[in-house]
Amino acid sequence: MGVRFRGWGIAVPDKVVTNDDLSKTLDTSDEWIRERTGIRERRIGGSAMTLGVAAAEKAMAASGVGPADIDFLVMATTTPDRLTPATAPMVATRLGLTCPAMDLNAACSGFMYAVRTAQGLLETGNRRILVIGAENLSRWTDWNDRNMAVLLADGGGATVLEYDESGTDILSFVLGADGAAADLLTCEHGGFIEMNGKEVFRRAVRVVVESAEEAMAKAGVTASDISLVVPHQANVRIIQAATQRLGIDMDRAVVVLDRYGNTSSASIPLAMDDAIVNGRVRPGELALLTGFGAGMTWASSVVRWS
Ligand code: ACO
């Protein structure tokens, strides 16, 4: 049974916050942030709902579909506008959708978990699923905490997945979760996001490499077959370490964190859209999508671009 990716769309707030802007209020510097993370600037503003709606409108237009064509909305977000109701029904109503709509929280693996969920929904009779990843991390960031403030940002991305009995874009999927690592990256009700950066870094490289190798084995391909790596955008050093261990040249990895920072479940669609806009994916080529995040959770998938 086949699943095809149709169009993609992204939305980022207009407000650009540079590393120099942050150094005015925090004991940090552009040099430190660039060297340790690869981030130069980030976008701040909006909400999961507004960014999700804006990204979805573009993805639906790029897919050539209207509200009546969508059978289900799965929205990945770690930062819903409210604890309840979920953000997805409000997004759906603004888009003119009348289908079921739900949120999914798998932190920075959220978009990949949402794609996997959508794949399952397509296998049970739905024809088209709108998948969104949108975050308002700035709302849960302590702007006096240099450990987190230099990393987190806001943004949204979306795609439309469609049932196709003639073939499939998704060749394999590997998902994982380990709640024993919950305290490494956490946000209490009413609090701010906190992280043990070193330990998250160490584990992130490990789970990305292990899950990517498993996804490639399941798809029956090797690292040399992969044309493009679309990784979660947390830290360029994590991407460098993981691609090196996988035996994939760094120039095959998409990096947009220099412009957008870490936007959690929006980061993979932001990177995917950038690759499409810049002509980095060609029909028939293989892409490795891979993410990790709080939970901990992780996800890797091999996709053949059609
Ligand atoms: N500016 C300047 N100095 C800083 C800053 C800062 N923003 N932050 C820390 N430092 C200092 C530290 O105090 C330390 O000083 P010391 O040597 O005097 O003790 C020094 O810089 C080095 O700090 P480290 O923590 O060792 O720096 P490291 O190289 O580990 O980088 C970072 C920290 C960027 C957080 C890295 O560990 C990382 O990227 N971790 C993973 C982050 C991640 O992937 N998060 C994922 C998900 S986020 C989400 O899900 C929402």
Short mmCIF file of C-alpha atoms and ligand atoms in Angstrom, two decimals:
data_model
loop_
_atom_site.label_atom_id
_atom_site.label_comp_id
_atom_site.label_asym_id
_atom_site.label_seq_id
_atom_site.Cartn_x
_atom_site.Cartn_y
_atom_site.Cartn_z
CA MET A 1 0.00 0.00 0.00
CA GLY A 2 1.42 3.34 -1.03
CA VAL A 3 1.81 6.74 0.53
CA ARG A 4 2.90 9.80 -1.44
CA PHE A 5 4.10 13.15 -0.18
CA ARG A 6 2.35 15.95 -2.10
CA GLY A 7 3.23 19.64 -1.56
CA TRP A 8 5.06 21.21 1.35
CA GLY A 9 4.73 24.62 3.04
CA ILE A 10 6.43 26.51 5.84
CA ALA A 11 5.80 29.57 7.98
CA VAL A 12 8.22 31.50 10.16
CA PRO A 13 7.61 34.67 12.17
CA ASP A 14 8.84 37.97 10.67
CA LYS A 15 10.89 38.90 13.73
CA VAL A 16 14.56 37.94 13.35
CA VAL A 17 16.63 37.66 16.54
CA THR A 18 20.37 37.50 15.87
CA ASN A 19 23.07 36.15 18.18
CA ASP A 20 24.23 39.73 18.68
CA ASP A 21 20.72 40.66 19.81
CA LEU A 22 20.89 37.92 22.47
CA SER A 23 24.36 38.99 23.60
CA LYS A 24 22.91 42.35 24.63
CA THR A 25 20.94 40.75 27.47
CA LEU A 26 22.75 37.44 28.04
CA ASP A 27 26.33 36.53 28.95
CA THR A 28 26.99 34.98 25.54
CA SER A 29 28.44 35.91 22.15
CA ASP A 30 27.81 35.40 18.45
CA GLU A 31 31.11 33.50 18.27
CA TRP A 32 30.17 31.05 21.07
CA ILE A 33 26.71 30.35 19.67
CA ARG A 34 27.96 29.84 16.10
CA GLU A 35 30.86 27.62 17.13
CA ARG A 36 28.93 25.45 19.60
CA THR A 37 25.61 25.21 17.72
CA GLY A 38 25.86 26.58 14.16
CA ILE A 39 22.96 28.97 14.83
CA ARG A 40 23.30 32.57 13.53
CA GLU A 41 19.75 33.82 13.98
CA ARG A 42 16.24 32.59 14.73
CA ARG A 43 12.63 33.69 14.20
CA ILE A 44 10.46 34.55 17.20
CA GLY A 45 6.70 35.14 17.31
CA GLY A 46 3.29 33.73 16.46
CA SER A 47 1.74 30.67 18.04
CA ALA A 48 1.51 26.98 17.16
CA MET A 49 -1.93 27.75 15.71
CA THR A 50 -1.01 30.77 13.56
CA LEU A 51 2.21 29.21 12.28
CA GLY A 52 0.47 25.88 11.70
CA VAL A 53 -2.34 27.52 9.71
CA ALA A 54 0.07 29.57 7.57
CA ALA A 55 2.27 26.56 6.79
CA ALA A 56 -0.75 24.35 6.03
CA GLU A 57 -2.26 26.89 3.64
CA LYS A 58 0.94 26.82 1.60
CA ALA A 59 1.21 23.01 1.72
CA MET A 60 -2.41 22.60 0.57
CA ALA A 61 -1.90 25.13 -2.26
CA ALA A 62 1.34 23.38 -3.32
CA SER A 63 -0.56 20.05 -3.27
CA GLY A 64 -3.45 21.44 -5.30
CA VAL A 65 -6.01 20.38 -2.68
CA GLY A 66 -8.82 22.20 -0.92
CA PRO A 67 -10.38 21.77 2.53
CA ALA A 68 -12.86 19.13 1.32
CA ASP A 69 -9.98 16.94 0.09
CA ILE A 70 -8.43 16.47 3.55
CA ASP A 71 -9.70 13.49 5.58
CA PHE A 72 -7.65 13.97 8.76
CA LEU A 73 -5.34 16.53 10.36
CA VAL A 74 -2.45 15.37 12.54
CA MET A 75 -0.64 18.24 14.18
CA ALA A 76 2.70 17.70 15.90
CA THR A 77 3.38 20.29 18.57
CA THR A 78 5.13 20.40 21.93
CA THR A 79 3.81 23.89 22.55
CA PRO A 80 0.04 23.85 21.98
CA ASP A 81 -1.72 27.22 22.37
CA ARG A 82 -3.71 25.79 25.28
CA LEU A 83 -3.46 22.65 27.42
CA THR A 84 -6.95 21.86 26.17
CA PRO A 85 -8.49 21.96 23.65
CA ALA A 86 -5.82 20.65 21.32
CA THR A 87 -4.52 23.13 18.74
CA ALA A 88 -5.42 20.93 15.73
CA PRO A 89 -9.22 21.49 15.81
CA MET A 90 -8.69 25.29 15.92
CA VAL A 91 -6.24 25.05 13.03
CA ALA A 92 -8.69 22.84 11.10
CA THR A 93 -11.53 25.32 11.53
CA ARG A 94 -9.37 28.21 10.32
CA LEU A 95 -8.42 26.18 7.26
CA GLY A 96 -12.07 25.35 6.55
CA LEU A 97 -11.57 21.63 7.29
CA THR A 98 -14.41 19.61 8.75
CA CYS A 99 -12.40 16.39 9.25
CA PRO A 100 -11.08 14.87 12.50
CA ALA A 101 -8.10 16.75 13.94
CA MET A 102 -5.72 15.92 16.76
CA ASP A 103 -2.44 17.01 18.34
CA LEU A 104 0.52 14.73 18.81
CA ASN A 105 3.43 15.48 21.16
CA ALA A 106 6.67 13.64 20.50
CA ALA A 107 8.85 16.76 20.95
CA CYS A 108 11.44 17.17 18.19
CA SER A 109 10.51 13.77 16.70
CA GLY A 110 6.91 14.98 16.47
CA PHE A 111 6.74 15.59 12.75
CA MET A 112 8.11 12.12 12.01
CA TYR A 113 5.70 10.53 14.51
CA ALA A 114 2.88 12.46 12.79
CA VAL A 115 3.90 11.19 9.34
CA ARG A 116 3.98 7.62 10.69
CA THR A 117 0.54 8.12 12.26
CA ALA A 118 -0.77 9.54 8.97
CA GLN A 119 0.60 6.50 7.13
CA GLY A 120 -1.45 4.29 9.45
CA LEU A 121 -4.56 6.44 8.90
CA LEU A 122 -4.13 6.12 5.14
CA GLU A 123 -4.02 2.35 5.55
CA THR A 124 -7.46 2.44 7.21
CA GLY A 125 -9.38 4.14 4.45
CA ASN A 126 -8.45 7.84 4.56
CA ARG A 127 -7.31 9.33 1.26
CA ARG A 128 -5.43 12.50 2.22
CA ILE A 129 -3.92 13.56 5.53
CA LEU A 130 -2.64 17.02 6.40
CA VAL A 131 0.45 16.74 8.62
CA ILE A 132 1.68 19.85 10.44
CA GLY A 133 4.62 20.49 12.79
CA ALA A 134 4.40 23.90 14.47
CA GLU A 135 5.99 25.32 17.59
CA ASN A 136 5.99 28.37 19.80
CA LEU A 137 9.05 27.42 21.87
CA SER A 138 9.83 31.06 22.70
CA ARG A 139 6.82 31.09 25.04
CA TRP A 140 8.41 28.33 27.16
CA THR A 141 11.93 29.76 27.03
CA ASP A 142 13.51 31.56 29.98
CA TRP A 143 15.11 34.49 28.15
CA ASN A 144 17.52 34.88 31.09
CA ASP A 145 18.82 31.32 30.69
CA ARG A 146 21.64 31.35 28.14
CA ASN A 147 21.69 27.56 27.98
CA MET A 148 18.27 27.44 26.30
CA ALA A 149 17.64 30.95 24.94
CA VAL A 150 20.36 30.65 22.30
CA LEU A 151 18.85 27.41 20.93
CA LEU A 152 15.06 27.61 20.77
CA ALA A 153 12.84 29.30 18.20
CA ASP A 154 9.40 29.37 16.56
CA GLY A 155 8.19 28.07 13.20
CA GLY A 156 5.87 25.76 11.32
CA GLY A 157 5.92 23.31 8.42
CA ALA A 158 3.35 21.08 6.75
CA THR A 159 2.78 18.52 4.03
CA VAL A 160 -0.09 16.55 2.54
CA LEU A 161 0.19 12.76 2.47
CA GLU A 162 -1.91 10.91 -0.08
CA TYR A 163 -2.93 7.28 -0.55
CA ASP A 164 -1.59 5.77 -3.78
CA GLU A 165 -2.06 2.11 -4.60
CA SER A 166 0.50 2.24 -7.41
CA GLY A 167 3.59 2.82 -5.27
CA THR A 168 5.04 4.39 -2.15
CA ASP A 169 7.44 7.17 -1.15
CA ILE A 170 8.00 5.78 2.36
CA LEU A 171 10.32 2.77 2.20
CA SER A 172 10.91 2.28 5.93
CA PHE A 173 10.22 3.71 9.35
CA VAL A 174 11.88 3.29 12.74
CA LEU A 175 10.43 4.98 15.83
CA GLY A 176 11.60 4.76 19.41
CA ALA A 177 11.03 6.16 22.89
CA ASP A 178 12.82 5.95 26.25
CA GLY A 179 11.00 7.56 29.17
CA ALA A 180 13.92 6.81 31.50
CA ALA A 181 15.56 9.87 29.87
CA ALA A 182 12.55 12.14 30.55
CA ASP A 183 14.40 14.45 32.94
CA LEU A 184 17.18 15.23 30.45
CA LEU A 185 14.96 17.64 28.52
CA THR A 186 11.81 18.76 30.29
CA CYS A 187 9.32 21.53 30.93
CA GLU A 188 7.05 21.49 33.99
CA HIS A 189 3.59 23.09 33.88
CA GLY A 190 4.08 26.83 34.18
CA GLY A 191 7.85 26.49 33.92
CA PHE A 192 10.50 26.79 31.24
CA ILE A 193 12.26 24.24 29.05
CA GLU A 194 15.38 22.86 30.76
CA MET A 195 18.00 20.51 29.40
CA ASN A 196 21.11 18.54 30.26
CA GLY A 197 22.74 19.61 26.99
CA LYS A 198 25.79 17.36 27.10
CA GLU A 199 23.81 14.20 27.81
CA VAL A 200 21.13 15.06 25.21
CA PHE A 201 23.93 15.64 22.69
CA ARG A 202 25.56 12.27 23.45
CA ARG A 203 22.31 10.30 23.28
CA ALA A 204 21.04 12.21 20.21
CA VAL A 205 24.02 11.14 18.13
CA ARG A 206 23.58 7.54 19.28
CA VAL A 207 19.83 7.23 18.57
CA VAL A 208 20.06 9.04 15.23
CA VAL A 209 22.84 6.72 14.06
CA GLU A 210 21.18 3.53 15.36
CA SER A 211 17.71 4.36 14.04
CA ALA A 212 19.05 5.58 10.68
CA GLU A 213 21.08 2.39 10.22
CA GLU A 214 18.01 0.31 11.08
CA ALA A 215 15.82 2.34 8.69
CA MET A 216 18.34 1.92 5.86
CA ALA A 217 18.59 -1.84 6.53
CA LYS A 218 14.79 -2.17 6.52
CA ALA A 219 14.63 -0.30 3.21
CA GLY A 220 17.38 -2.53 1.79
CA VAL A 221 19.70 0.41 1.06
CA THR A 222 23.10 1.56 2.31
CA ALA A 223 24.54 4.95 3.24
CA SER A 224 25.99 5.37 -0.26
CA ASP A 225 22.45 5.18 -1.73
CA ILE A 226 21.25 8.17 0.32
CA SER A 227 21.28 11.43 -1.67
CA LEU A 228 19.96 13.69 1.07
CA VAL A 229 19.81 13.63 4.87
CA VAL A 230 17.02 15.74 6.37
CA PRO A 231 17.85 15.80 10.09
CA HIS A 232 16.22 17.49 13.07
CA GLN A 233 17.84 20.90 13.37
CA ALA A 234 19.16 21.12 16.95
CA ASN A 235 22.90 21.61 16.63
CA VAL A 236 25.13 21.39 13.54
CA ARG A 237 27.68 19.43 15.58
CA ILE A 238 25.10 16.69 16.22
CA ILE A 239 24.41 16.54 12.46
CA GLN A 240 28.15 16.42 11.70
CA ALA A 241 28.81 13.66 14.27
CA ALA A 242 25.85 11.55 13.11
CA THR A 243 26.54 11.83 9.37
CA GLN A 244 30.22 11.06 9.95
CA ARG A 245 29.33 7.89 11.88
CA LEU A 246 26.82 6.89 9.20
CA GLY A 247 29.46 7.36 6.49
CA ILE A 248 27.44 10.06 4.70
CA ASP A 249 29.14 13.24 3.48
CA MET A 250 28.08 16.31 5.42
CA ASP A 251 27.33 18.11 2.16
CA ARG A 252 24.42 15.70 1.69
CA ALA A 253 22.78 16.97 4.90
CA VAL A 254 20.30 19.84 4.88
CA VAL A 255 21.14 22.54 7.44
CA VAL A 256 18.72 25.40 8.08
CA LEU A 257 19.34 25.84 11.81
CA ASP A 258 21.74 28.68 11.04
CA ARG A 259 18.67 30.74 10.03
CA TYR A 260 15.90 29.16 12.11
CA GLY A 261 17.46 27.70 15.30
CA ASN A 262 15.78 24.69 16.91
CA THR A 263 12.05 24.71 16.11
CA SER A 264 11.38 21.17 17.45
CA SER A 265 8.62 19.48 15.41
CA ALA A 266 8.78 22.20 12.72
CA SER A 267 12.45 21.63 12.00
CA ILE A 268 12.28 18.64 9.61
CA PRO A 269 9.59 20.21 7.37
CA LEU A 270 11.54 23.51 7.41
CA ALA A 271 14.61 21.60 6.21
CA MET A 272 12.63 19.52 3.69
CA ASP A 273 11.00 22.61 2.19
CA ASP A 274 14.41 24.28 1.89
CA ALA A 275 15.78 21.24 0.04
CA ILE A 276 12.83 21.30 -2.38
CA VAL A 277 13.03 25.06 -3.00
CA ASN A 278 16.77 24.74 -3.71
CA GLY A 279 16.34 21.75 -6.04
CA ARG A 280 18.28 19.38 -3.79
CA VAL A 281 15.86 16.44 -4.21
CA ARG A 282 15.27 14.84 -7.59
CA PRO A 283 12.71 12.20 -8.54
CA GLY A 284 13.87 8.69 -7.73
CA GLU A 285 16.48 9.78 -5.19
CA LEU A 286 16.52 8.56 -1.62
CA ALA A 287 16.27 10.84 1.40
CA LEU A 288 16.90 9.88 5.03
CA LEU A 289 14.66 11.82 7.42
CA THR A 290 15.81 11.53 11.02
CA GLY A 291 14.91 13.20 14.30
CA PHE A 292 15.28 12.96 18.07
CA GLY A 293 13.90 14.90 20.97
CA ALA A 294 12.54 15.07 24.48
CA GLY A 295 11.05 11.88 25.84
CA MET A 296 13.50 10.80 24.67
CA THR A 297 11.97 9.98 21.34
CA TRP A 298 13.57 9.29 17.97
CA ALA A 299 12.51 8.52 14.43
CA SER A 300 14.16 7.69 11.10
CA SER A 301 12.66 7.00 7.71
CA VAL A 302 13.98 6.32 4.22
CA VAL A 303 11.90 8.07 1.55
CA ARG A 304 12.10 7.70 -2.22
CA TRP A 305 11.31 11.06 -3.74
CA SER A 306 8.61 10.82 -6.40
N1 ACO B 1 27.07 31.39 25.82
C1 ACO B 1 28.32 31.38 26.30
N2 ACO B 1 28.81 30.41 27.08
C2 ACO B 1 28.00 29.39 27.38
C3 ACO B 1 26.65 29.33 26.92
C4 ACO B 1 26.21 30.39 26.10
N3 ACO B 1 24.97 30.43 25.58
N4 ACO B 1 26.09 28.19 27.37
C5 ACO B 1 27.03 27.57 28.09
N5 ACO B 1 28.17 28.28 28.11
C6 ACO B 1 29.44 27.96 28.74
C7 ACO B 1 29.28 26.94 29.83
O1 ACO B 1 28.97 27.56 31.06
C8 ACO B 1 30.66 26.32 29.86
O2 ACO B 1 31.55 27.17 30.56
P1 ACO B 1 32.71 26.52 31.47
O3 ACO B 1 33.61 25.77 30.53
O4 ACO B 1 33.36 27.73 32.08
O5 ACO B 1 32.03 25.65 32.45
C9 ACO B 1 31.10 26.34 28.40
O6 ACO B 1 30.29 27.36 27.77
C10 ACO B 1 30.85 25.04 27.69
O7 ACO B 1 29.54 24.61 27.96
P2 ACO B 1 29.01 23.19 27.51
O8 ACO B 1 27.67 22.96 28.08
O9 ACO B 1 30.09 22.20 27.76
O10 ACO B 1 28.89 23.42 25.92
P3 ACO B 1 28.60 22.35 24.84
O11 ACO B 1 29.70 22.35 23.87
O12 ACO B 1 28.14 21.05 25.43
O13 ACO B 1 27.35 23.00 24.10
C11 ACO B 1 24.97 22.83 23.88
C12 ACO B 1 26.13 23.20 24.80
C13 ACO B 1 25.01 23.73 22.68
C14 ACO B 1 23.68 23.00 24.64
C15 ACO B 1 25.14 21.37 23.43
O14 ACO B 1 25.38 20.55 24.54
C16 ACO B 1 23.95 20.84 22.69
O15 ACO B 1 23.65 21.25 21.59
N6 ACO B 1 23.22 19.84 23.28
C17 ACO B 1 22.09 19.25 22.62
C18 ACO B 1 20.99 20.21 22.46
C19 ACO B 1 19.84 19.54 21.76
O16 ACO B 1 20.04 18.80 20.84
N7 ACO B 1 18.64 19.74 22.21
C20 ACO B 1 17.61 18.98 21.57
C21 ACO B 1 16.39 19.25 21.69
S1 ACO B 1 15.75 20.81 22.22
C22 ACO B 1 14.09 20.52 22.32
O17 ACO B 1 13.68 19.43 22.25
C23 ACO B 1 13.13 21.61 22.53
#
